Short mmCIF file of C-alpha atoms in Angstrom, two decimals:
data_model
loop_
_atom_site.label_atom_id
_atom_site.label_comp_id
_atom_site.label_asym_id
_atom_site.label_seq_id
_atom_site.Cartn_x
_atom_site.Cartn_y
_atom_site.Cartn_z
CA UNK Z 296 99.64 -106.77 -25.77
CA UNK Z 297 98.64 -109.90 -23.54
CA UNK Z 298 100.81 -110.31 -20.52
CA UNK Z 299 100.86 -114.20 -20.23
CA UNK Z 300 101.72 -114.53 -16.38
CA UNK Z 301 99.22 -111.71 -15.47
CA UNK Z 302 96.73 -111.82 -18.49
CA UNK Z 303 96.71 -107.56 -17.93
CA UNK Z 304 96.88 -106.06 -21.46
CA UNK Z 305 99.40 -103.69 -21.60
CA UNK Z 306 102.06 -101.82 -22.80
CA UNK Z 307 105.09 -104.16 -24.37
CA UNK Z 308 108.13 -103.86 -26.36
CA UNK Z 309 108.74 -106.75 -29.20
CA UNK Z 310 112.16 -107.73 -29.39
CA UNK Z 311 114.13 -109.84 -31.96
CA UNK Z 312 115.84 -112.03 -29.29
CA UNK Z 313 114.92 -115.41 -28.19
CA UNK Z 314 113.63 -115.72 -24.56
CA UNK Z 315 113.22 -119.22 -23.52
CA UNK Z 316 111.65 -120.86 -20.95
CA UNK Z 317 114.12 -119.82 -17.11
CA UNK Z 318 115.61 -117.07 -18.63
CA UNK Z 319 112.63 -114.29 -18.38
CA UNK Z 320 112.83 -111.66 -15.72
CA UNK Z 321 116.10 -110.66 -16.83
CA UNK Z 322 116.96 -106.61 -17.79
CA UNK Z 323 117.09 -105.80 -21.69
CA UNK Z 324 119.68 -102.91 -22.60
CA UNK Z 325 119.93 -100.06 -25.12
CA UNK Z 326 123.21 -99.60 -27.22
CA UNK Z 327 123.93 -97.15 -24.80
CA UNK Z 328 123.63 -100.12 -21.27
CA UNK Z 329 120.40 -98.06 -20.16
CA UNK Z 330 118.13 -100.49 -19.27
CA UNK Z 331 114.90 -100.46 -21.83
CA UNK Z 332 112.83 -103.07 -20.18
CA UNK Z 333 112.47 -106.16 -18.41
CA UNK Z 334 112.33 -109.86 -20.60
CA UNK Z 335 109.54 -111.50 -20.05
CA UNK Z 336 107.96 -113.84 -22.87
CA UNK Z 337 108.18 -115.14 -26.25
CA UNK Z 338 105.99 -115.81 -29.49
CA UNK Z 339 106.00 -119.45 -29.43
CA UNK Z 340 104.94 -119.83 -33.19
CA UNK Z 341 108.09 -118.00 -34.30
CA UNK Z 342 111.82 -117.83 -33.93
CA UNK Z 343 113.49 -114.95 -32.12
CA UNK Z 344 110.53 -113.08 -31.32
CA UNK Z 345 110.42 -111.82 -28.03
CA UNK Z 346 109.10 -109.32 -25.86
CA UNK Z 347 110.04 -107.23 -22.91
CA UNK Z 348 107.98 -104.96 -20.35
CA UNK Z 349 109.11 -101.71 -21.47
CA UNK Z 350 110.01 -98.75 -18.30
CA UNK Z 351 106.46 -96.73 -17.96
CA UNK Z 352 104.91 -100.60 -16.41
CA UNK Z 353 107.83 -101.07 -14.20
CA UNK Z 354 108.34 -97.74 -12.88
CA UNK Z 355 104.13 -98.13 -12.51
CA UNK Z 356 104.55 -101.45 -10.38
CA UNK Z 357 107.79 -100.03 -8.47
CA UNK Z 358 105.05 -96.18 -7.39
CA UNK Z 359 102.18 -99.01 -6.31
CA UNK Z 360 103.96 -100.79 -3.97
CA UNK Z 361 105.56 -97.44 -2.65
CA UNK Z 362 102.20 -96.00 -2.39
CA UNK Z 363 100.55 -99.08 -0.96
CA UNK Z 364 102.65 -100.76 0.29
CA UNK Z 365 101.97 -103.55 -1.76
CA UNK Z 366 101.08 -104.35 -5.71
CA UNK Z 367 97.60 -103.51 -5.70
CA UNK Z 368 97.29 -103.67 -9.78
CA UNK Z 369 96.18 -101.80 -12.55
CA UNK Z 370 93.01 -100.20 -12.65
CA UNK Z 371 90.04 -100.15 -15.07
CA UNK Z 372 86.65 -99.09 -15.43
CA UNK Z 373 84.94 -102.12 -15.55
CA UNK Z 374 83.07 -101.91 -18.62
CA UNK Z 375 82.17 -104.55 -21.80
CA UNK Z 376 82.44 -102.26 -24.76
CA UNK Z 377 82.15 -102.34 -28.46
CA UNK Z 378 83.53 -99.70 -31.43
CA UNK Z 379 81.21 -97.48 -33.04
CA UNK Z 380 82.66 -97.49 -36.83
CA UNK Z 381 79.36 -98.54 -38.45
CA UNK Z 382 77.32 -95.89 -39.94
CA UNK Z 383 74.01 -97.34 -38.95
CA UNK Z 384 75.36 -97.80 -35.01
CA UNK Z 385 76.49 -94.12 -35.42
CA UNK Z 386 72.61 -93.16 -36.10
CA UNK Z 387 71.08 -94.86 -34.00
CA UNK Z 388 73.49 -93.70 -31.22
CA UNK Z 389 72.79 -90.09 -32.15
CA UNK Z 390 76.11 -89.51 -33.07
CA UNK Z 391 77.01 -86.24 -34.71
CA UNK Z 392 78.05 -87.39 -38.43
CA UNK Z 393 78.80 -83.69 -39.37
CA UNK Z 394 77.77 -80.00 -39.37
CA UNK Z 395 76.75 -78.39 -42.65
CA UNK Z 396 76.52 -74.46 -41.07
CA UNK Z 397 76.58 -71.75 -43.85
CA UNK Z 398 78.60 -69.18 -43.09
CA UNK Z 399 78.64 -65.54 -44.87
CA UNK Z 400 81.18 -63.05 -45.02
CA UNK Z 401 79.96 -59.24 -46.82
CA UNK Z 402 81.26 -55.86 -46.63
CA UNK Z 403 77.95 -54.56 -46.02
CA UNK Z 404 77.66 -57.04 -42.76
CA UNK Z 405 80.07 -56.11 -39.93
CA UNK Z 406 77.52 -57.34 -37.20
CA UNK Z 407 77.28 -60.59 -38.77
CA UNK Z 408 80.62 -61.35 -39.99
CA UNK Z 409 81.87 -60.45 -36.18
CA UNK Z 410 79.59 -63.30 -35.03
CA UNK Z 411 81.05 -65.55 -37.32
CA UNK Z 412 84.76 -64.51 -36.23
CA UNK Z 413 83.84 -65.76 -32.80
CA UNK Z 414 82.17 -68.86 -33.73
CA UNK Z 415 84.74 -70.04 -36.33
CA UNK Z 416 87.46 -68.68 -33.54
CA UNK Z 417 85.90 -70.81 -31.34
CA UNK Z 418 85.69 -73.99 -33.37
CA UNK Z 419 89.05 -73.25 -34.17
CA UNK Z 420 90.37 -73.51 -30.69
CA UNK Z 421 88.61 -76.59 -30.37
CA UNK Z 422 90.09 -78.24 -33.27
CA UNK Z 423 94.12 -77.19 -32.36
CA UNK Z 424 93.97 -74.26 -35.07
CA UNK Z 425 95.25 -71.04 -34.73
CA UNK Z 426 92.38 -68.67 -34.08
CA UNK Z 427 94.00 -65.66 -35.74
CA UNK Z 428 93.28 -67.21 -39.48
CA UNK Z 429 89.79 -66.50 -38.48
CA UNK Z 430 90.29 -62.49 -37.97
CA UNK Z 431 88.23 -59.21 -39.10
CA UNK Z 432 89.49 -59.81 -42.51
CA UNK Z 433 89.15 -62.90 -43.01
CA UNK Z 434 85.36 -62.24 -45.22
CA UNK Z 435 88.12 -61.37 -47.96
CA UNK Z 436 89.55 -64.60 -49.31
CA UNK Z 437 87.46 -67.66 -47.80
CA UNK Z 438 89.82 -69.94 -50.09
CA UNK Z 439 93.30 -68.79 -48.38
CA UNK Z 440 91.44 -68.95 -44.92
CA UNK Z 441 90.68 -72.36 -45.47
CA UNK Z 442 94.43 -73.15 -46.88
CA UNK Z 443 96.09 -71.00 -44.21
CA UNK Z 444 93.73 -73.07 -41.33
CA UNK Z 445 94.98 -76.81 -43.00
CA UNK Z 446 91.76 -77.53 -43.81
CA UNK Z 447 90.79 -79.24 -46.54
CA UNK Z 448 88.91 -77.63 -49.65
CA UNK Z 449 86.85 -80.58 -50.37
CA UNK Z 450 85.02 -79.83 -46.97
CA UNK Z 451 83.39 -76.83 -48.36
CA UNK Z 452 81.30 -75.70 -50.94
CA UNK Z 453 81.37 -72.00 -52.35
CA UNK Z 454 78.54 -70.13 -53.59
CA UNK Z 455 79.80 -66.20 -54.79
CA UNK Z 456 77.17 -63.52 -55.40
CA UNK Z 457 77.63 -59.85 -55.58
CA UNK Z 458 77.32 -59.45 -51.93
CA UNK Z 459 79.12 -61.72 -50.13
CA UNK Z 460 81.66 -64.83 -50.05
CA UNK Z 461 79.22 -67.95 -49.03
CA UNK Z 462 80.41 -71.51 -47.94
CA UNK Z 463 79.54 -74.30 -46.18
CA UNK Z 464 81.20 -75.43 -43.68
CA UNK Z 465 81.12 -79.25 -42.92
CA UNK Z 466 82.48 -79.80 -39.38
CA UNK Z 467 84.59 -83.22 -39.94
CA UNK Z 468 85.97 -83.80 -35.70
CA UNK Z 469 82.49 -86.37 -35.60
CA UNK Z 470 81.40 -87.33 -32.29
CA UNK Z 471 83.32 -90.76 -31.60
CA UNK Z 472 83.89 -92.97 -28.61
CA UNK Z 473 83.28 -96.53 -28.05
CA UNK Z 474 79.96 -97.63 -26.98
CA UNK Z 475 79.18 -99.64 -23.76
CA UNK Z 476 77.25 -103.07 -23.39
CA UNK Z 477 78.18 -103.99 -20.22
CA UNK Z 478 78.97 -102.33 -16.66
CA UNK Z 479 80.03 -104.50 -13.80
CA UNK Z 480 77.62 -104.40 -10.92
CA UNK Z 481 80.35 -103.72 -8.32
CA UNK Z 482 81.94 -101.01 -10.35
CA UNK Z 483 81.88 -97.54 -9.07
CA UNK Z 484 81.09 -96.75 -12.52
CA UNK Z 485 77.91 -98.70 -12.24
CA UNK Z 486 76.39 -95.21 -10.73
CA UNK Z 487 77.36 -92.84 -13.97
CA UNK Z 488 77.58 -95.58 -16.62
CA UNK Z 489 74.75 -97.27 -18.67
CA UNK Z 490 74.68 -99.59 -21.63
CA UNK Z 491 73.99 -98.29 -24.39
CA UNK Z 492 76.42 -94.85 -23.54
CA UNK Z 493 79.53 -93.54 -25.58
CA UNK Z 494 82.25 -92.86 -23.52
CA UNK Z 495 83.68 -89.90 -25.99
CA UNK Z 496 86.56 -88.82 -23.77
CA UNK Z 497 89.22 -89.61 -20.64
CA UNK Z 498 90.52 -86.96 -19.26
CA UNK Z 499 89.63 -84.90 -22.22
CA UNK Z 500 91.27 -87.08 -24.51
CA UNK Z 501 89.13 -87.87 -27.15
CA UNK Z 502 88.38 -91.61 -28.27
CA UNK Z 503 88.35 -92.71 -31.59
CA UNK Z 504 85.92 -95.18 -32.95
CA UNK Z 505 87.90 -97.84 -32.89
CA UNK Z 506 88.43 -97.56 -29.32
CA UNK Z 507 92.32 -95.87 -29.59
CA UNK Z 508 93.86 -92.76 -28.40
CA UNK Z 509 97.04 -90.48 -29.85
CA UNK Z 510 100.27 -91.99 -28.28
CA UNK Z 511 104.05 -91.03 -29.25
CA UNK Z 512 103.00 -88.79 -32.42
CA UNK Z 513 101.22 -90.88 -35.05
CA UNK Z 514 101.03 -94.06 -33.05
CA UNK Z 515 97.20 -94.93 -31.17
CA UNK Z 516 96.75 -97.24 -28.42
CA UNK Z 517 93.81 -98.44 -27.07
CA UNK Z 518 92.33 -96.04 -24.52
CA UNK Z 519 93.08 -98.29 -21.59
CA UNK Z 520 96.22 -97.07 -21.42
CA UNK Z 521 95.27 -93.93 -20.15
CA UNK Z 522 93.40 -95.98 -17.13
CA UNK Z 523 96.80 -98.14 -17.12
CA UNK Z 524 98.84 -94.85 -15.59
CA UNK Z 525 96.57 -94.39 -13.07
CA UNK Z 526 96.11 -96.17 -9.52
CA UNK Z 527 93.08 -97.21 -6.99
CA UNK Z 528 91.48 -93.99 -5.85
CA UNK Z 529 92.69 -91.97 -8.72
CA UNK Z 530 89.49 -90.55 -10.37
CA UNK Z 531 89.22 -89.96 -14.11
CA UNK Z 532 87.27 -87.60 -15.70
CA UNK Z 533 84.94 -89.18 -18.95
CA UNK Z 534 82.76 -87.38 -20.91
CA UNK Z 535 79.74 -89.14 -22.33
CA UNK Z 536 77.14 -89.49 -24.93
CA UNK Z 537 73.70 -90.69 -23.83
CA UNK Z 538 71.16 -90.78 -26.41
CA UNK Z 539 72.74 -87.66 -28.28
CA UNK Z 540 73.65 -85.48 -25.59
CA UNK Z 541 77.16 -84.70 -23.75
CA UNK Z 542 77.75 -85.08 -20.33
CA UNK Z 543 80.54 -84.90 -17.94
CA UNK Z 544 81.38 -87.27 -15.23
CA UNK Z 545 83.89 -88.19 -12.78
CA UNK Z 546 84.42 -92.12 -11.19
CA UNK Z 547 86.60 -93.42 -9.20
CA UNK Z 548 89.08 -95.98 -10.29
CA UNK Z 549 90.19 -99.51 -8.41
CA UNK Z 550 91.51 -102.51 -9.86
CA UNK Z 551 88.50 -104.65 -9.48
CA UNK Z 552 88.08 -108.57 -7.81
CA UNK Z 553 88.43 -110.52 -10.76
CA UNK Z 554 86.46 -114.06 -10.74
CA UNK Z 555 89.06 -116.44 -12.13
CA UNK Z 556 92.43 -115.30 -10.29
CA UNK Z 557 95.01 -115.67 -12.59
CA UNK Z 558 97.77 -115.80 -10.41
CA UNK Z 559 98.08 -116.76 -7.01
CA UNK Z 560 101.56 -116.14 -5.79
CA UNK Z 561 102.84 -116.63 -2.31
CA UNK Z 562 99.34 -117.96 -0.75
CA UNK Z 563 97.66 -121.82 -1.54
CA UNK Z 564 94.83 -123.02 -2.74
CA UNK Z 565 91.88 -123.64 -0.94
CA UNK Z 566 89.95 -127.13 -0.87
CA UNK Z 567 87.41 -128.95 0.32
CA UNK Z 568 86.61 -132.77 0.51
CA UNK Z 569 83.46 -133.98 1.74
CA UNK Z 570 83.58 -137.93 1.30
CA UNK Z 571 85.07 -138.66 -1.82
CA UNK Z 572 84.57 -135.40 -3.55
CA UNK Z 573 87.74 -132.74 -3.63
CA UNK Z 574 86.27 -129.14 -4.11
CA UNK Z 575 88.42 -126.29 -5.16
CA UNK Z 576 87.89 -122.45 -6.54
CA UNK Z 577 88.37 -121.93 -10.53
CA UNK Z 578 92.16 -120.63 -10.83
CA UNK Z 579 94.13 -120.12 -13.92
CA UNK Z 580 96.88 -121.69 -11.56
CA UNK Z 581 94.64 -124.99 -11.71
CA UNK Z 582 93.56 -124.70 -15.20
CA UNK Z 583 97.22 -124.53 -16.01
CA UNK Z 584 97.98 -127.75 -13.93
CA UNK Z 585 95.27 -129.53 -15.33
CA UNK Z 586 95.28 -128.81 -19.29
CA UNK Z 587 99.00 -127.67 -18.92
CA UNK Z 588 100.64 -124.25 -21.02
CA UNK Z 589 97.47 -124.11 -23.48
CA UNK Z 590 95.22 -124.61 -21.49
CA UNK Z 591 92.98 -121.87 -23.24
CA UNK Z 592 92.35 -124.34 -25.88
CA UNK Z 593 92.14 -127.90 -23.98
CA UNK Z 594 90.11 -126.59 -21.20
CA UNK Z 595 86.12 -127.04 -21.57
CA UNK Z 596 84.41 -124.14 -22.51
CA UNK Z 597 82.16 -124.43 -19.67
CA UNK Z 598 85.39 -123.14 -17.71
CA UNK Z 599 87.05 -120.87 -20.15
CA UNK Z 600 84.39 -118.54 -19.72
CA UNK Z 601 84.45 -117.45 -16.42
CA UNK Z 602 87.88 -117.55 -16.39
CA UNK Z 603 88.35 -115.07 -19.64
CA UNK Z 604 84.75 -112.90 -18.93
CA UNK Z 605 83.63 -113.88 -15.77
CA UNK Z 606 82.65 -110.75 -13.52
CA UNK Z 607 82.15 -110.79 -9.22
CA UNK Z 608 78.54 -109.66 -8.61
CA UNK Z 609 78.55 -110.07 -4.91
CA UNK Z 610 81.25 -109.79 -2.18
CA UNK Z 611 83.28 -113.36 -2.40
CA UNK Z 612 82.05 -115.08 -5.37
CA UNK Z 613 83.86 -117.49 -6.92
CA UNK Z 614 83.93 -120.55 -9.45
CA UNK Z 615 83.45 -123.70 -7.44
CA UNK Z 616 84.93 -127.22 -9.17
CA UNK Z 617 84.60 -130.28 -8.77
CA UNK Z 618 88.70 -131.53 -9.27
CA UNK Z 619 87.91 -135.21 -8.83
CA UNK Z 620 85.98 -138.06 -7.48
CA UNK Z 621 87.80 -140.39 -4.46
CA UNK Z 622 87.15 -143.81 -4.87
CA UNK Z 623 84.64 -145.09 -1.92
CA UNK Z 624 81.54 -146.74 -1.17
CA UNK Z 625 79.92 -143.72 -1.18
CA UNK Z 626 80.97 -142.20 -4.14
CA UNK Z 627 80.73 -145.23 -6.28
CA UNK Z 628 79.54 -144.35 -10.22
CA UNK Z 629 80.94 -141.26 -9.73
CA UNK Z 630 84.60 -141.72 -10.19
CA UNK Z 631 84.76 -140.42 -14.06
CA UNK Z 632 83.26 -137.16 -13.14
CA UNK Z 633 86.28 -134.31 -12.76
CA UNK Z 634 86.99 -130.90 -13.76
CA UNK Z 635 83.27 -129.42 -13.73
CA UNK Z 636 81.56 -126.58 -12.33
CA UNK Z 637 79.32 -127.41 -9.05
CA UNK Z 638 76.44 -125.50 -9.72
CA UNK Z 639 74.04 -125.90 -7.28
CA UNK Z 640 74.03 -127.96 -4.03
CA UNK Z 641 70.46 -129.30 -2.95
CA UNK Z 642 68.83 -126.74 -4.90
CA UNK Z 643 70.72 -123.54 -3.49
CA UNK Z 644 73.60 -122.02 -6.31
CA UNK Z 645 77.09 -122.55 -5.01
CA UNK Z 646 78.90 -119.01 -5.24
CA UNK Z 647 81.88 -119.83 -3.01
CA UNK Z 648 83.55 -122.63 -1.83
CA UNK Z 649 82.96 -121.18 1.87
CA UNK Z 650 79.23 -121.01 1.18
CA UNK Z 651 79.36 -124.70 -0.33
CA UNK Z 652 80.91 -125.45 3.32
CA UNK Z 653 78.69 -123.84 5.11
CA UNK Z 654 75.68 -125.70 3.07
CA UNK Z 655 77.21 -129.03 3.93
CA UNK Z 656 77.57 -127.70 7.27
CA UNK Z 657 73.66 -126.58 7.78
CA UNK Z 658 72.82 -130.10 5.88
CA UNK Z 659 74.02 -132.88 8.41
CA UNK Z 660 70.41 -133.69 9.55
CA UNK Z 661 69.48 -134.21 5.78
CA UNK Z 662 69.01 -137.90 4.74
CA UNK Z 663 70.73 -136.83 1.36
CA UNK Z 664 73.17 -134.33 -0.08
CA UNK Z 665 72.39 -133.58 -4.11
CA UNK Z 666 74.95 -131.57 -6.04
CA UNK Z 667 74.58 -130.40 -9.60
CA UNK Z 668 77.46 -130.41 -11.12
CA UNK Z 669 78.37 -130.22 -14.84
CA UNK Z 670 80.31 -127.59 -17.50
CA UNK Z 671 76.69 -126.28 -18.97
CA UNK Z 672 72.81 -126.99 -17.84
CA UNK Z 673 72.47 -129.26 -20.66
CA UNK Z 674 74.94 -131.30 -19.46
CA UNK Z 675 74.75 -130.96 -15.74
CA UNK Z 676 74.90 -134.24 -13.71
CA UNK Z 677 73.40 -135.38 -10.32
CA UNK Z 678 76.04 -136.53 -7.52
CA UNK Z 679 73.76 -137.58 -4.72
CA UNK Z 680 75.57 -138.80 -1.34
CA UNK Z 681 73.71 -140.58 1.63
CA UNK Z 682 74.75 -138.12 4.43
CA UNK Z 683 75.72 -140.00 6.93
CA UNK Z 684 77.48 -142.69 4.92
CA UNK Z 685 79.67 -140.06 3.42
CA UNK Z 686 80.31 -137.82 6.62
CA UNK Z 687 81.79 -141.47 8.09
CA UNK Z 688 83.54 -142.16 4.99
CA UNK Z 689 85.34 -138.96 5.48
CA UNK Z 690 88.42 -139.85 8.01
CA UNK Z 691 88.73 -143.34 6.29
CA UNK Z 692 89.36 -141.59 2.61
CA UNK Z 693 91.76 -139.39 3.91
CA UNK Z 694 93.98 -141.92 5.54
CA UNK Z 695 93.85 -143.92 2.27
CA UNK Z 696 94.72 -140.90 0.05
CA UNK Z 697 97.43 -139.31 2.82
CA UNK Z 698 95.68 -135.89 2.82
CA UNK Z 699 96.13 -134.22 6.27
CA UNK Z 700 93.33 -132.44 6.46
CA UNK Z 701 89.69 -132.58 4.86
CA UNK Z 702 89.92 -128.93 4.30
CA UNK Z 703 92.40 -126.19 3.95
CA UNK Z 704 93.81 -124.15 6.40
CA UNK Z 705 91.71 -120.63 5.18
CA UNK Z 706 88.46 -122.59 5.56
CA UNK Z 707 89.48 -124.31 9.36
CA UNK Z 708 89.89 -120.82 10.41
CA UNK Z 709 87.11 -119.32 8.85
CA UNK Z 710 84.99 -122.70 10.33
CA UNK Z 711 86.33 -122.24 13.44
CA UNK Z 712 85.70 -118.32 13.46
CA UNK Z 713 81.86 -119.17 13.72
CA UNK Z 714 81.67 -118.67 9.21
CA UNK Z 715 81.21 -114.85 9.36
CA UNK Z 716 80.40 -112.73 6.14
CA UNK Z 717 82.94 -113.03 3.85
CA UNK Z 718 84.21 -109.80 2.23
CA UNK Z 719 86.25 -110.23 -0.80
CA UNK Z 720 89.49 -107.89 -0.86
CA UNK Z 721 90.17 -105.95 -3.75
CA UNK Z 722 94.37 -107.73 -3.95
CA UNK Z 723 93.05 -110.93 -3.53
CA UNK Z 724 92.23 -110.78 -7.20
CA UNK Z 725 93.30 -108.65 -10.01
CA UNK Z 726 91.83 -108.19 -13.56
CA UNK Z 727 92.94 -109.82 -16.76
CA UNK Z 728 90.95 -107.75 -19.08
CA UNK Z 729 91.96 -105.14 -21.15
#
């Protein structure tokens, strides 16, 4: 499930307890006063429905930060992907629907039938049978072979003659896997992945169709799990399907930058005001201080999507906004505009907020400063500023609105630094997606 602090999907235990808002974080205990988990959240649109994060995530959190040194996050491979249940997908991936083999067994035939052994031996390795129902005398009764092997009659099709027992054999394990639309540019899996792959296997587990691998017996999780276990620099081994043949592959794991943080614990946000705008990266942290708890369904769409799908494609990128317009001579007409992406600033994209200072930085012997702001292009906006009304406006808007500073302390340092090349570090974001 969803992990609302964190938005990691992962592994969680639903419990029929209340947990209210202040009393999460607290340990949950068996009949026996073992601890089973760690409270955590509720189902707001029921009563006494709660949920706890069972031992395997702690005891995961508790190895990272032994390892690390600090919580570094769970990993993932950085992929879109889709499941491969539909027939017609299945063809046109060049998946392997079945295997109609004929298969003879005749006294007269020792050569061939010992071929056969071997195959079906093999097959039946493979498949978790027991190789010995396919021995040298196994020609005799094809119908107790198949009953002795669990397999099921209907999957074959007898034809008796004089000479020999005859069957097909239709191989039902089908090639399955989930099929990939997307790889993240910054992925190490960008080298061995492509859209339009299967990935048919983790660690030679095989994935179902539907995207979910064996877990306690009869139960199936979603094959992110098995990723979920691991940690940065662990490498996983997936085998592939690419345009009908198999092949094996090895990537490194990390737990990826994510665009949108969505947390930002111990550490504040950064800002920038330049006149009377206020500038600030895309945070859930914000989102949730702006549109409150639900924000996921007050919030314009225009920035719900980066922050549920967004992906880094370059080394610091983030989701600039626009928080709010100061009142001031400059920025008169402008005051209604708030809570919108700045898209481009005098025709250059804005991909950080450091870049967006370093713009207005570069600009100071322009007559004019032009941002494009706005939650999609066909509703973007034009904020244009007189340069050196608003760079004089500055001090004056600050003492009005008692901010200390017209920037926060991350960007003085970096400004006073001399603006090097900005590097994003892998734990100053951490994935929300599944």
């Amino acid at each position: 499930g969803s992990y609302s602090h964190s938005g990691e999907y992962l592994l969680m235990i639903q419990i029929d307890a209340a947990i209210n808002s202040g009393n999460s974080g607290g340990p949950a205990l068996d009949s026996e006063g073992r601890v089973a988990g760690v409270a955590f959240q509720a189902l707001d649109e029921a009563e006494n429905i709660g949920y706890i994060i069972p031992v395997p995530i702690i005891d995961h959190f508790l190895t990272d930060i032994k390892l690390h040194g600090n919580y570094t996050g769970f990993c993932r491979l950085g992929v879109s992907w889709q499941t491969t249940e539909n027939e017609a997908m299945r063809q046109y991936l060049q998946l392997k629907a079945f295997n109609d083999e004929i298969h003879a067994f005749s006294d007269d035939d020792k050569e061939e039938e010992e071929e056969v052994d071997d195959k079906k031996g093999e097959e039946a390795i493979g498949k978790g049978d027991d190789p010995d129902y396919y021995s040298d005398d196994s020609y005799e009764d094809s119908h107790e072979l198949l009953m002795a092997s669990g397999e099921e009659e209907d999957n074959y099709e007898f034809d008796d003659d004089d000479d020999a027992h005859r069957f097909h054999y239709y191989d039902t394990s089908d090639d399955t896997g989930v099929l990939v639309t997307h790889v993240e540019p910054k992925m190490p899996t960008a080298k061995v992945l492509k859209a339009g792959d299967v990935i048919a296997a983790l660690d030679g587990i095989p994935i179902a169709s539907d995207g979910t691998v064996p877990f306690r017996g009869e139960e199936r999780v979603l094959f992110s799990h098995i990723l979920r276990s691991k940690y940065p620099g662990d490498l996983a081994n997936m085998t592939i399907i690419r345009h009908g043949q198999r092949l094996e592959e090895t990537v490194q794991l990390m737990s990826p930058p994510q665009l949108v943080p969505w947390y930002m614990y111990d550490r504040n946000p950064s800002y920038l005001l330049y006149s009377g705008l206020v500038f600030t990266p895309l945070s859930v942290p914000y989102l949730m201080a702006e549109f409150g708890h639900r924000w996921q369904r007050y919030a314009p769409v225009g920035l719900l999507e980066p922050a549920m799908y967004g992906i880094v494609n370059e080394d610091g990128e983030e989701v600039v906004v626009l928080t709010q317009v100061l009142a001031s001579d400059a920025t008169t007409g402008y005051e209604d505009i708030n809570n919108v992406r700045v898209m481009k600033m005098n025709g250059i994209a804005v991909t950080s907020l450091r870049q967006l200072l370093r713009l207005l930085t570069e600009n100071k012997d322009d007559p004019f400063v032009c941002f494009e702001v706005g939650n999609s292009p066909t509703t973007a906006m034009q904020i244009i500023l007189n340069t050196e009304e608003a760079e004089a406006e500055t001090g004056e808007i600050l003492a009005q609105n008692k901010i200390p500073e017209r920037m926060s302390v991350d960007l003085k340092r970096w400004l006073e630094d001399g603006m090097p090349e900005f590097v994003l570090q892998n734990d100053d974001h951490h994935d929300h997606r599944a």
